[in-house]
Coordinates of C-alpha atoms and ligand atoms in Angstrom, one line a residue:
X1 CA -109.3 -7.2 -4.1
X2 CA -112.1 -7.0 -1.2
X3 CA -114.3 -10.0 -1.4
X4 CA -117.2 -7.8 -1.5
X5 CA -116.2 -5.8 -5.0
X6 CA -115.9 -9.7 -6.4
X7 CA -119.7 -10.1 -6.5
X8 CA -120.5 -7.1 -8.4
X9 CA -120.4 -7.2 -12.4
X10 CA -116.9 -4.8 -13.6
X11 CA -115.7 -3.2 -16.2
X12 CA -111.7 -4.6 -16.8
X13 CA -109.4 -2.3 -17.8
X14 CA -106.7 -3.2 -20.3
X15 CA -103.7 -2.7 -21.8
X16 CA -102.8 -3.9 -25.6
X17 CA -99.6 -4.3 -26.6
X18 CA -99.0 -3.5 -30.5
X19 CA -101.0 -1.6 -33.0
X20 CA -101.4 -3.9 -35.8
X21 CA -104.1 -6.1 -37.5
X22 CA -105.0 -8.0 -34.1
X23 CA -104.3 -5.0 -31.7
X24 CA -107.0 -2.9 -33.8
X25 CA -109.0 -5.6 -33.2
X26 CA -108.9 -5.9 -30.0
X27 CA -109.2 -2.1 -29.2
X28 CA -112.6 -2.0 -31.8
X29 CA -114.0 -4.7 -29.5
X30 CA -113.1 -3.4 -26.5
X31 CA -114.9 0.1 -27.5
X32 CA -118.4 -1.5 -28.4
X33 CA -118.0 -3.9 -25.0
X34 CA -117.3 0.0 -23.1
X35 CA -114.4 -0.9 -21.4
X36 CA -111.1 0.7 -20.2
X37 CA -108.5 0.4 -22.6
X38 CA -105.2 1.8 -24.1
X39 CA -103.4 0.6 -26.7
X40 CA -99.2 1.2 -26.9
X41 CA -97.5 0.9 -30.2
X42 CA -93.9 1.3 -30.3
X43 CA -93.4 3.0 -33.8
X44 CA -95.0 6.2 -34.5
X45 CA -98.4 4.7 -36.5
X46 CA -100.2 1.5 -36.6
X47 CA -100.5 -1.1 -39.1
X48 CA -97.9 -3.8 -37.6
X49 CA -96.5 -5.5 -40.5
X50 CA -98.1 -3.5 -43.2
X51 CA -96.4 -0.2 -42.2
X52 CA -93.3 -2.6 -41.7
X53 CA -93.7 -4.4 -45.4
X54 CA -93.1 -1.8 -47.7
X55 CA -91.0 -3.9 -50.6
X56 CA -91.7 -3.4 -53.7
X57 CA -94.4 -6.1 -55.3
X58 CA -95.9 -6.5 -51.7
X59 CA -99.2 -8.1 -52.0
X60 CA -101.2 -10.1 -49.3
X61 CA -101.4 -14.3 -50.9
X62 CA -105.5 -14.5 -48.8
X63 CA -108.1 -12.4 -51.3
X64 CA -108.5 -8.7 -50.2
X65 CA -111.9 -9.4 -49.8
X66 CA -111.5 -12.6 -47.3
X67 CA -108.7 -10.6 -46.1
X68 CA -110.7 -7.8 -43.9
X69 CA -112.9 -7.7 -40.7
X70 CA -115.8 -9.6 -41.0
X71 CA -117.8 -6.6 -39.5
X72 CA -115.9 -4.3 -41.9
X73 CA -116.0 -5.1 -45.4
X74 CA -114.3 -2.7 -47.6
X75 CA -116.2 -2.0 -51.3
X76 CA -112.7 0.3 -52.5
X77 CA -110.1 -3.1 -53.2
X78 CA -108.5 -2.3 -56.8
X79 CA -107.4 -5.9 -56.9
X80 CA -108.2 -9.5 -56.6
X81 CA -104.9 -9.7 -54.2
X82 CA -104.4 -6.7 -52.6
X83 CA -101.1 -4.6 -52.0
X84 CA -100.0 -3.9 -48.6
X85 CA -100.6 -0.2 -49.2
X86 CA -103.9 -0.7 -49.9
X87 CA -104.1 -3.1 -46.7
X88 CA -102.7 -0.5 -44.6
X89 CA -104.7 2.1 -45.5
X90 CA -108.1 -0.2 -44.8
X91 CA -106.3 -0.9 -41.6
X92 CA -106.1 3.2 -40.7
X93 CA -109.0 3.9 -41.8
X94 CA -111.1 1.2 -40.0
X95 CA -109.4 2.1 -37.1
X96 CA -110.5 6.0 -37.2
X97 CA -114.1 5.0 -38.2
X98 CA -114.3 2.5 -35.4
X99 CA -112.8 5.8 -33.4
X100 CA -110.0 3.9 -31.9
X101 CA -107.5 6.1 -32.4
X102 CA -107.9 7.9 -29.3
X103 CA -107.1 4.7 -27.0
X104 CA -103.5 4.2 -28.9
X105 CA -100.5 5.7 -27.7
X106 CA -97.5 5.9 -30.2
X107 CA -94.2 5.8 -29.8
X108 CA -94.6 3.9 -26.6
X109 CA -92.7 0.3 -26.5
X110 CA -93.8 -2.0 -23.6
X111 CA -90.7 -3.0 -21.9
X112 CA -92.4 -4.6 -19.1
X113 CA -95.8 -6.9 -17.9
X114 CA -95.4 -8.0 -14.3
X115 CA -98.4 -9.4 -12.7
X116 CA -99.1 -8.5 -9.0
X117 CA -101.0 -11.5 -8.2
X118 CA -101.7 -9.5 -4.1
X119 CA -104.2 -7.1 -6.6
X120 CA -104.8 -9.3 -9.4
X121 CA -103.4 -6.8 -11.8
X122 CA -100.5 -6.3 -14.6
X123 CA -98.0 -3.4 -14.3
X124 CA -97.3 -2.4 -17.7
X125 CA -93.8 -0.8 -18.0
X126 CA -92.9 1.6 -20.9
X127 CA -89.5 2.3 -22.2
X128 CA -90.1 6.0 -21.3
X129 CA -90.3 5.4 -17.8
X130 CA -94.4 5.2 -17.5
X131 CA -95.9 2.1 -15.5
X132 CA -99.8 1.7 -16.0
X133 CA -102.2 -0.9 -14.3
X134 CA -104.3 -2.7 -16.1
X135 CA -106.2 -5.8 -15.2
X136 CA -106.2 -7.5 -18.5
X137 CA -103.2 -7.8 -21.3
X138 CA -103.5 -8.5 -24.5
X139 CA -100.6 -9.5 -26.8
X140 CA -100.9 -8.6 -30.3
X141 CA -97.2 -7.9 -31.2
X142 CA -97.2 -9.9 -34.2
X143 CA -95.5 -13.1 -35.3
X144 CA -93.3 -12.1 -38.4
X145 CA -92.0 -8.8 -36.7
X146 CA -88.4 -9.4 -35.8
X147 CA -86.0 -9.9 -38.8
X148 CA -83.3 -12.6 -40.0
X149 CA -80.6 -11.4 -41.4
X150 CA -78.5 -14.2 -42.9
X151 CA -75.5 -15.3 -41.6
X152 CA -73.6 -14.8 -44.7
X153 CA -69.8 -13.4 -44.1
X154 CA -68.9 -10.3 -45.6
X155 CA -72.3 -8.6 -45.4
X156 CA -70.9 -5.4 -44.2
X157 CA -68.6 -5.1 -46.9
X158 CA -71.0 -4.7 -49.7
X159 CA -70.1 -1.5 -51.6
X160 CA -73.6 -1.1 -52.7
X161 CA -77.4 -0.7 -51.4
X162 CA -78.2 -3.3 -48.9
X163 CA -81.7 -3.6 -47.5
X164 CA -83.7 -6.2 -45.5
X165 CA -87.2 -6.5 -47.1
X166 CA -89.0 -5.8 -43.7
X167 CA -86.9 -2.7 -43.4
X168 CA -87.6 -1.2 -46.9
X169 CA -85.6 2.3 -47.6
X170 CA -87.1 4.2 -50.7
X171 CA -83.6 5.5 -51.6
X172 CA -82.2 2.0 -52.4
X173 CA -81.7 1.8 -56.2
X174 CA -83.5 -0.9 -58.2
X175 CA -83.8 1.0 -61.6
X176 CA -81.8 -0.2 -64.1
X177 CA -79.1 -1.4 -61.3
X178 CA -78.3 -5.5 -61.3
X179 CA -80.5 -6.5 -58.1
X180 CA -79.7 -9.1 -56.2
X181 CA -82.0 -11.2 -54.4
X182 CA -81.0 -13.8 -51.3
X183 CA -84.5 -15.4 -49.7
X184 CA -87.0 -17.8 -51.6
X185 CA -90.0 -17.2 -49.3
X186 CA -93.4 -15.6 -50.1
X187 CA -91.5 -11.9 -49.6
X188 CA -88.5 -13.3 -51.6
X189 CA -90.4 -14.3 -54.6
X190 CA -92.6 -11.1 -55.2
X191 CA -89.6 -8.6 -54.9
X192 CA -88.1 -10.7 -57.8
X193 CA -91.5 -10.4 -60.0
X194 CA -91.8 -6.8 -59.3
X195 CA -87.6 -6.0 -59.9
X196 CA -87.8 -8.0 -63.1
X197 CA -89.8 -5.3 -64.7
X198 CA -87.3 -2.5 -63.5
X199 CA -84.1 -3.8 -63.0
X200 CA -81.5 -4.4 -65.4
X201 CA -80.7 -7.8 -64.1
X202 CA -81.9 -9.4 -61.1
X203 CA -80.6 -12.4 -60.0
X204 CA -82.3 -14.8 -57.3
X205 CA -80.5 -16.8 -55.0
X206 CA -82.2 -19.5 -53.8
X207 CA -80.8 -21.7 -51.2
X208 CA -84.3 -23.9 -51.4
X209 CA -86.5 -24.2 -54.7
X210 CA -90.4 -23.7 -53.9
X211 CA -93.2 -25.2 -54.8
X212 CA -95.3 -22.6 -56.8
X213 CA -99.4 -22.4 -56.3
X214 CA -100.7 -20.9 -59.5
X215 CA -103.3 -18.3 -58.4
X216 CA -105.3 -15.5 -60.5
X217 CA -105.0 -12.2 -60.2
X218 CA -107.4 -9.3 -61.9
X219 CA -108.3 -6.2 -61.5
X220 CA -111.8 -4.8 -59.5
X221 CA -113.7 -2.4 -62.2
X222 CA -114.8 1.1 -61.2
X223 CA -118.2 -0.3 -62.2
X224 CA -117.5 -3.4 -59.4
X225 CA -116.5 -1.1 -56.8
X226 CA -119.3 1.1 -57.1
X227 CA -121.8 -1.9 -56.9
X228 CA -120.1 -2.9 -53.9
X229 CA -121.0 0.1 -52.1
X230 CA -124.7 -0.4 -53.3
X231 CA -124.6 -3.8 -52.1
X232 CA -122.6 -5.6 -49.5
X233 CA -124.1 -8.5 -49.7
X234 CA -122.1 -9.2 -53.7
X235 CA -118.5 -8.7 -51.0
X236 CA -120.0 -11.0 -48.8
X237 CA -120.9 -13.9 -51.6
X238 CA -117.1 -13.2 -52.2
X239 CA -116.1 -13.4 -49.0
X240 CA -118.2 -16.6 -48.2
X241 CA -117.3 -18.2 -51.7
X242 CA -117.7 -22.0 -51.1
X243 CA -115.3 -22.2 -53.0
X244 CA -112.6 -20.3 -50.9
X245 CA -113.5 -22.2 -47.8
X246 CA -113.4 -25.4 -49.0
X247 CA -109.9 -25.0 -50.3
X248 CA -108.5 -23.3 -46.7
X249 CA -110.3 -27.1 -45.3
X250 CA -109.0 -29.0 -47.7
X251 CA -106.1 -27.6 -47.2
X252 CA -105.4 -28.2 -43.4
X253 CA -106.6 -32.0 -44.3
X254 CA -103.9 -31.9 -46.6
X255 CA -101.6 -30.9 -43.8
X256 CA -102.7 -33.7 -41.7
X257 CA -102.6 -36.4 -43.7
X258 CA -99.6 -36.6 -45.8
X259 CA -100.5 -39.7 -48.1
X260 CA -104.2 -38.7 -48.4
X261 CA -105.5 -37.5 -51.7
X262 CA -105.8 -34.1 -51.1
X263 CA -101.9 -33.7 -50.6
X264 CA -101.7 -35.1 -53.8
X265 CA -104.1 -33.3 -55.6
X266 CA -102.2 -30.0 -54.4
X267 CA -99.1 -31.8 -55.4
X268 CA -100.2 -32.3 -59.1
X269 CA -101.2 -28.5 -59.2
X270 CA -98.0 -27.3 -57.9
X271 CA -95.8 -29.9 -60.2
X272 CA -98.1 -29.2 -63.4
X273 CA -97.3 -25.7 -63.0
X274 CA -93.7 -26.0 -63.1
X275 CA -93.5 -28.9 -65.4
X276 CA -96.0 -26.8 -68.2
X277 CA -94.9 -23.0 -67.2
X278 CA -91.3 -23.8 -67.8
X279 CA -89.9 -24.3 -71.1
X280 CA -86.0 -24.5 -70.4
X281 CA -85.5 -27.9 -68.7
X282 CA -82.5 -26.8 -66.5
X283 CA -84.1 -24.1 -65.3
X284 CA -86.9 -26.3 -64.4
X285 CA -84.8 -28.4 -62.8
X286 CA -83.1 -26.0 -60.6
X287 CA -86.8 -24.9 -59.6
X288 CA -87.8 -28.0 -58.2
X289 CA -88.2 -29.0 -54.4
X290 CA -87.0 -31.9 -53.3
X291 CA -89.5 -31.9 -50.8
X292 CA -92.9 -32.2 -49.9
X293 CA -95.5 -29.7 -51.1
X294 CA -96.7 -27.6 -48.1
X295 CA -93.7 -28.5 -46.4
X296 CA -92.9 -24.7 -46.3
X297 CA -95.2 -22.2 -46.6
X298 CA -97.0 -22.7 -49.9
X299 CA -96.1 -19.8 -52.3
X300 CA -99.2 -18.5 -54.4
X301 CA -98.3 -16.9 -57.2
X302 CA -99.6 -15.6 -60.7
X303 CA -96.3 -14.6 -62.4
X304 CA -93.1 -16.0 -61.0
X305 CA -92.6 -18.7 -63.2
X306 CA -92.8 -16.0 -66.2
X307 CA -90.7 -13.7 -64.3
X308 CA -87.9 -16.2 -64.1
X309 CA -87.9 -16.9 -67.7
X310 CA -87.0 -13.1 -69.1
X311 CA -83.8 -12.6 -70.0
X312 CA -82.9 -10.3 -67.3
X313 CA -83.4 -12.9 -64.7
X314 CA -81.4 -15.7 -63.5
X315 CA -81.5 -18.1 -60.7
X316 CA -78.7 -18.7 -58.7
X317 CA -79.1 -22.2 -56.9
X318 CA -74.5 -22.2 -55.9
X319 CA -74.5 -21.8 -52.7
X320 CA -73.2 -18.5 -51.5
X321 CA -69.4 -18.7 -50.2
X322 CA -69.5 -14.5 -49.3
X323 CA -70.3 -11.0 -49.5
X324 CA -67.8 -8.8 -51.1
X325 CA -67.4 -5.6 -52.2
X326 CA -68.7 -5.5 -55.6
X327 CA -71.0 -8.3 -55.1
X328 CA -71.8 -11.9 -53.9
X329 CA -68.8 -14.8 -54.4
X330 CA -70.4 -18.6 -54.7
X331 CA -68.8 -21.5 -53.3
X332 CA -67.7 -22.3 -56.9
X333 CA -65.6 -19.3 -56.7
X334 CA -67.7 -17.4 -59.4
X335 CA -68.1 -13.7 -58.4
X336 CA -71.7 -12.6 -59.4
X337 CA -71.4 -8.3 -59.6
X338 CA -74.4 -6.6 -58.0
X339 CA -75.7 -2.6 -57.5
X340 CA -78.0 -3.4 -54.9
X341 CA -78.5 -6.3 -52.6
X342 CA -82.1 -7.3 -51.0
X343 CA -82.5 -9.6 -48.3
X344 CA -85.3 -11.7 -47.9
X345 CA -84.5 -13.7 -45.5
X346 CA -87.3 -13.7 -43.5
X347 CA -88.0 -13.2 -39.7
X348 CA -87.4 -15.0 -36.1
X349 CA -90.8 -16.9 -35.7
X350 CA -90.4 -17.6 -31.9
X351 CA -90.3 -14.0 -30.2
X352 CA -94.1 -12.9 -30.0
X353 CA -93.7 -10.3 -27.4
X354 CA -90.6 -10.8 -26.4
X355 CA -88.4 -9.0 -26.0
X356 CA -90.7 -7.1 -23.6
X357 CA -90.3 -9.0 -19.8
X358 CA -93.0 -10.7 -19.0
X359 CA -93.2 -11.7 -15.3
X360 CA -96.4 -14.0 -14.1
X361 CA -97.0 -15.6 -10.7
X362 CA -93.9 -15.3 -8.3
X363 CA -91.8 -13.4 -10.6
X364 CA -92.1 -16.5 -13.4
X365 CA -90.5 -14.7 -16.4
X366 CA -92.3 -15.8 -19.9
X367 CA -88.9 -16.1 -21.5
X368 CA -87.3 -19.0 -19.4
X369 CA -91.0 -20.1 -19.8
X370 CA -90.5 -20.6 -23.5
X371 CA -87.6 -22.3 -23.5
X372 CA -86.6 -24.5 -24.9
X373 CA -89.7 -23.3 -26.9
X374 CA -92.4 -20.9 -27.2
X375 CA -96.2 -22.8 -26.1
X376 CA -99.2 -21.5 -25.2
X377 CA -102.8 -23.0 -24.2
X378 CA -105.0 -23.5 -27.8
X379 CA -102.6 -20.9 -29.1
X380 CA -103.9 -18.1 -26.4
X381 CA -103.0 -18.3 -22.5
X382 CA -100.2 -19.9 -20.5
X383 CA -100.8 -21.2 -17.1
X384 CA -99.2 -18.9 -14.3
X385 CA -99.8 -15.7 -16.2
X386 CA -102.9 -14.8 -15.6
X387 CA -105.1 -12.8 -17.5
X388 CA -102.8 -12.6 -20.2
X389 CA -103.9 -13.5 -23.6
X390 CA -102.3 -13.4 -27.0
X391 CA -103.6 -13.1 -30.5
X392 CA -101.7 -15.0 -33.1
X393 CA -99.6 -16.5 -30.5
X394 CA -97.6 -19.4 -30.3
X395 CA -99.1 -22.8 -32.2
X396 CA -101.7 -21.5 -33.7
X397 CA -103.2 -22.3 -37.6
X398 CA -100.8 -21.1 -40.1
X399 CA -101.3 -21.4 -44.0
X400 CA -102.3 -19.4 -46.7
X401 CA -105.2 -17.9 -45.2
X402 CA -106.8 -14.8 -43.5
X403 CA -104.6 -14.5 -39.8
X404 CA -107.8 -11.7 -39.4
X405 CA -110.2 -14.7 -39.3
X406 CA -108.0 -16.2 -36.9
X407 CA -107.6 -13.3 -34.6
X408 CA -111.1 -12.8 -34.9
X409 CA -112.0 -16.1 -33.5
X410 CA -109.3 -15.9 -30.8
X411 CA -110.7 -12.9 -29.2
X412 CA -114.6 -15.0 -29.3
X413 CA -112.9 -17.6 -26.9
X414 CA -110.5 -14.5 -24.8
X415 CA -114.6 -13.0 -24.8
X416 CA -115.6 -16.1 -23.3
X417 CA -113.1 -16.8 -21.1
X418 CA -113.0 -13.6 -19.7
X419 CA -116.9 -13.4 -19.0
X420 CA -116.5 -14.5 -15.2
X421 CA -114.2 -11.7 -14.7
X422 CA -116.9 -8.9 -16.0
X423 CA -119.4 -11.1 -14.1
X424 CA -117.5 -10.2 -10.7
X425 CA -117.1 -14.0 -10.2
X426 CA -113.5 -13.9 -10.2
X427 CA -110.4 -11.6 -10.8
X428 CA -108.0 -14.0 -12.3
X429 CA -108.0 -16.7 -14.7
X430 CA -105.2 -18.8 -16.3
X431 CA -105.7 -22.1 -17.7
X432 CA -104.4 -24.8 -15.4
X433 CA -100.5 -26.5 -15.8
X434 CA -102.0 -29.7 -16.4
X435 CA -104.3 -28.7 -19.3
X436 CA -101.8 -27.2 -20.5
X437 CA -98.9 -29.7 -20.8
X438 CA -101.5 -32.3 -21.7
X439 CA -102.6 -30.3 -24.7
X440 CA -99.2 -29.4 -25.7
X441 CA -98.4 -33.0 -25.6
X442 CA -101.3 -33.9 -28.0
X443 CA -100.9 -30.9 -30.2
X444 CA -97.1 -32.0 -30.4
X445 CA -97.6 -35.2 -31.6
X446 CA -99.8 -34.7 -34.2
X447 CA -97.8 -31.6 -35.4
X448 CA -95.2 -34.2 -36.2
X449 CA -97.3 -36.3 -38.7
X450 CA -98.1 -33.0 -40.7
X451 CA -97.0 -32.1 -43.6
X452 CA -94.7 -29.2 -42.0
X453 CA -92.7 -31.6 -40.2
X454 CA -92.1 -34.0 -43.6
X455 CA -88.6 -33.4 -43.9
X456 CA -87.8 -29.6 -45.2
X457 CA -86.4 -26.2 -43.1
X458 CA -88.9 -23.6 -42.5
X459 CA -90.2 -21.0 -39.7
X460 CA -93.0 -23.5 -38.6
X461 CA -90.6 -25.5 -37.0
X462 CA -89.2 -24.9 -33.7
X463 CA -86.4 -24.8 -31.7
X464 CA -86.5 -28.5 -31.0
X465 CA -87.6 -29.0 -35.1
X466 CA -91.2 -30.0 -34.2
X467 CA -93.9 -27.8 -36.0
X468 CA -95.0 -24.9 -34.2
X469 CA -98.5 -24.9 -35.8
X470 CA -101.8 -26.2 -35.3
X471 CA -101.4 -29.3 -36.3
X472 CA -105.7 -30.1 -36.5
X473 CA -108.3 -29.0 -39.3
X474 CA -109.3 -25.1 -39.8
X475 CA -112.4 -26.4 -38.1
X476 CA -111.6 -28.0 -35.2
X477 CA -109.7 -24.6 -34.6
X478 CA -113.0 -22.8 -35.2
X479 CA -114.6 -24.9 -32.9
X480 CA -112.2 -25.0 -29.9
X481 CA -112.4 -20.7 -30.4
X482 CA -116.4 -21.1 -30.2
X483 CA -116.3 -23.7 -27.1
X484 CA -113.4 -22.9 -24.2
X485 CA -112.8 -25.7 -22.3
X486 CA -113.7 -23.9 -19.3
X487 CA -112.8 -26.8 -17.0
X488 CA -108.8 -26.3 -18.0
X489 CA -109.3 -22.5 -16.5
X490 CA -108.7 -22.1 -12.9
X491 CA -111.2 -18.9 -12.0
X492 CA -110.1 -17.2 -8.8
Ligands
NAP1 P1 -89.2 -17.1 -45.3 O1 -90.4 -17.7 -45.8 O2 -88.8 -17.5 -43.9 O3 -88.1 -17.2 -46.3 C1 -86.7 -16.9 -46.0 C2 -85.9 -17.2 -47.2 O4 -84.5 -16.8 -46.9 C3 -85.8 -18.7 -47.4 O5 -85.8 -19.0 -48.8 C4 -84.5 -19.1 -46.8 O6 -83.9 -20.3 -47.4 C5 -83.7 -17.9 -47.2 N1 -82.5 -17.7 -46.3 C6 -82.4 -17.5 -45.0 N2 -81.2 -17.4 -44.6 C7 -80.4 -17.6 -45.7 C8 -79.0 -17.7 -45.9 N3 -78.1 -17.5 -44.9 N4 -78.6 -17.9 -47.1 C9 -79.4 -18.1 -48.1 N5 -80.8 -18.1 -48.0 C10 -81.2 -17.8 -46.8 O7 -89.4 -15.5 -45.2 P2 -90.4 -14.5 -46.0 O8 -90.3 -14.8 -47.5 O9 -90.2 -13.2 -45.6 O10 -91.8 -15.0 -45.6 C11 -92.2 -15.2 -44.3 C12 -93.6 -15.3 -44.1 O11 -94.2 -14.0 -44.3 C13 -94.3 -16.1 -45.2 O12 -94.2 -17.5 -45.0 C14 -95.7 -15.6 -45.0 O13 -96.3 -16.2 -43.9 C15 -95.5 -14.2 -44.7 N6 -95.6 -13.4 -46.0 C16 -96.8 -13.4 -46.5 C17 -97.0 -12.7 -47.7 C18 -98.4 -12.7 -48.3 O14 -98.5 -12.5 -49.5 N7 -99.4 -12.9 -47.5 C19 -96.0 -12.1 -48.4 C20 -94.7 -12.2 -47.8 C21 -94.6 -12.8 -46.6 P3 -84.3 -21.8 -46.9 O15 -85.7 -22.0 -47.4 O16 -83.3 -22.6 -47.6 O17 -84.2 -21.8 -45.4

């Protein structure tokens, strides 16, 4: 780029790869800022993992009301928790009243970014052939996109229906069929609650017990919905409840600090709802962690602990030996018959945007970059790839609250980091090597004293078993969004 065209103030042009929550995002900022944009989705309509979740008893754990855009609040929620249909359709149609729609291109999977560091720009390559420039890129291809299936032997020769949950199929049978269940995550657990009520016997196979948050759920009135419309400000005084706040910060101190009080106090909550929701005291029994609470992901839920206690249900804590054709054979040799077979075994954490090829500074590809790991600078850039930026990426806060909030703040400090590029001061930025090991080093560290790395298997961890979270207070991550270090970016 001549010298000359430095000076002047621009307008970037940019390319955002993946239509969900924080690609929408992205594209409804980019519109009010004016810029150049398009946005490439690979399936054939946004909504990232809300068009992808479609099992049945889907519902987001963060309340649908702390769970939107914070320029966007929605009055229509039927529920306290909201079900991912209802999510995606606030998703669509947010993005056709924030006229977005134009900018996205479906169908279009982004095989390739490779910077040209000679015109400070990213060729973006398309599966179908199509390169576009762009100066900026933007990441939003998710974190819980790419599926686990277990590796169980025998999994082909199931006789019956056999689904992932991220890959519902509405022709699997669950009506008055005998379900079974593999996964004991978040996804895991509602599938059972919602199969109880139609199956004639599920059974859950749990290889790990969870700890269970008891949480409320209720319905939204007609007469509720129609005052929000009137009056924003009664979504807002839900949205901003004290209340809700101060548990997501005591929350992430109770991640910190694994003997301090709050830990404990969520540890009594968790432990008084098993011990006084279930009667049966083996079944307790086989429900109970053996590990710290928060360890994995905390499940919030209002009716598992019932669900588990009708007679169609049972939980299944032998470990499974195999898969056969009528069903699924424990390692004490007992043959449990099944109809259908879910799997909610969850996802691989650590791909982000792979497997797209990204290739920074002198043809540095991203993927031998993250190994043995995934890192990125305060969960957004990587040094040597510049003007690349990534919502929800790598290490960033993970709990049971809003990843909107979180993307929101992210694209603030991308805002502010970017500013000397609309400015005409410079036409690449990356954060430096240095900053960047140094803060991986510290954030490291204190990811191992949290409560994710206190002895239990889950997808926070990484490759190497250390956390791959942000390991400080909600706050300090709102306040490293607000204030970039901009002495750990090298402008040029
Ligand atoms: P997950 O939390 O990773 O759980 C996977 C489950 O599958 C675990 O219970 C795991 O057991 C089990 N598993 C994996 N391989 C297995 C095998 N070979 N044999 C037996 N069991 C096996 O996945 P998820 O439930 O899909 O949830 C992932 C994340 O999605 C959640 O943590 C959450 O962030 C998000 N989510 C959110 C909501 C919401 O309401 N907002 C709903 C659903 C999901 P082990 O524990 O023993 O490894």
């Amino acid at each position: 780029m001549a010298e000359d065209n430095l000076k002047q103030a621009r307008t970037l042009r940019h390319i955002i790869v993946g239509g969900g929550m924080a690609g929408i995002l992205a594209a409804i900022k980019l519109k009010e800022k004016g810029e150049a944009f398009i946005l490439f989705e690979k399936a054939d309509k946004l909504g990232g993992t809300w068009r992808d979740n479609r099992y049945p008893g889907l519902t987001c754990d963060v309340p649908a009301h702390a769970y939107t855009y914070s320029f966007e609040p929605y009055a229509e929620w039927q529920k306290f928790y909201a079900t991912g249909e209802e999510i995606r359709v606030y998703f669509e149609k947010t993005a056709k009243k924030y006229d977005v729609l134009q900018h996205m291109r479906f169908g279009c999977e982004v095989t390739s970014c490779t910077w040209d560091d000679e015109k400070s720009v990213w060729q973006v390559g398309l599966a179908n052939g199509e390169v576009h420039e762009a100066d900026v890129v933007t990441a939003a291809s998710g974190v819980l996109h790419h599926v686990t299936m277990p590796d169980i032997n025998g999994l082909n020769d199931f006789q019956g229906d056999i689904v992932h949950s991220a890959r519902w199929d509405d022709r699997v049978k669950t009506d008055n069929v005998r379900v079974g269940i593999i996964g004991n995550g978040s996804t895991g657990v509602q599938i059972v609650t919602a199969l109880q009520k139609t199956a004639s016997q599920v059974v859950h196979f749990q290889r790990s017990p969870q700890w269970i948050m008891p949480v409320p759920q209720f319905d939204y009135s007609d007469e509720e919905r129609e005052a929000f419309r009137k009056d924003p400000a009664l979504i807002d005084a839900i949205r901003n409840n004290p209340d809700y706040w101060a548990s997501i910060y005591r929350f992430t101190a109770a991640i910190m600090n694994v003997d301090g009080d709050e830990l404990a106090e969520v540890q009594k909550i968790c432990e008084d709802n098993l011990n006084n929701s279930v009667t049966d005291p083996v079944l307790r029994e086989k429900l109970r962690p053996d590990y710290r609470v928060g360890c994995k992901r905390l499940i919030y839920s209002w009716c598992y602990y019932d669900a588990v206690q009708q007679p169609n249900v049972d939980v299944e804590r032998e470990g499974i030996s195999h898969i056969e054709a009528n069903g699924v054979r424990l390692k004490n040799g007992a043959l449990i018959e099944l109809d259908t077979l879910v799997l909610a075994t969850g996802f691989q954490a650590d791909r982000f945007i792979r497997p797209t090829v990204v290739l920074g500074r002198n043809g540095k590809s991203l993927d031998d970059v993250w190994q043995p790991t995934p890192t990125a600078y305060f969960a957004v850039t990587i040094p040597e790839f510049p003007n690349f930026f990534m919502l929800n990426g790598p290490s960033g806060p993970v709990g049971n609250f809003s990843l909107i909030d979180i993307a929101e703040r992210q694209w603030d400090y991308i805002e502010q980091v970017l500013a000397p590029l609309r400015a005409g001061d410079a036409a690449q930025v990356a954060p430096s090597v240095e900053a960047h090991q140094d803060f991986e080093k510290r954030r490291a560290d204190a990811a191992r004293k949290t409560v994710f790395g206190s002895g239990c298997s889950s997808w926070y961890l990484d490759a190497t078993g250390v956390p791959a979270t942000w390991p400080w207070s909600y706050q300090d991550f709102a306040d490293a969004m607000a204030n970039p270090d901009f002495d750990a970016y090298i402008y040029q």
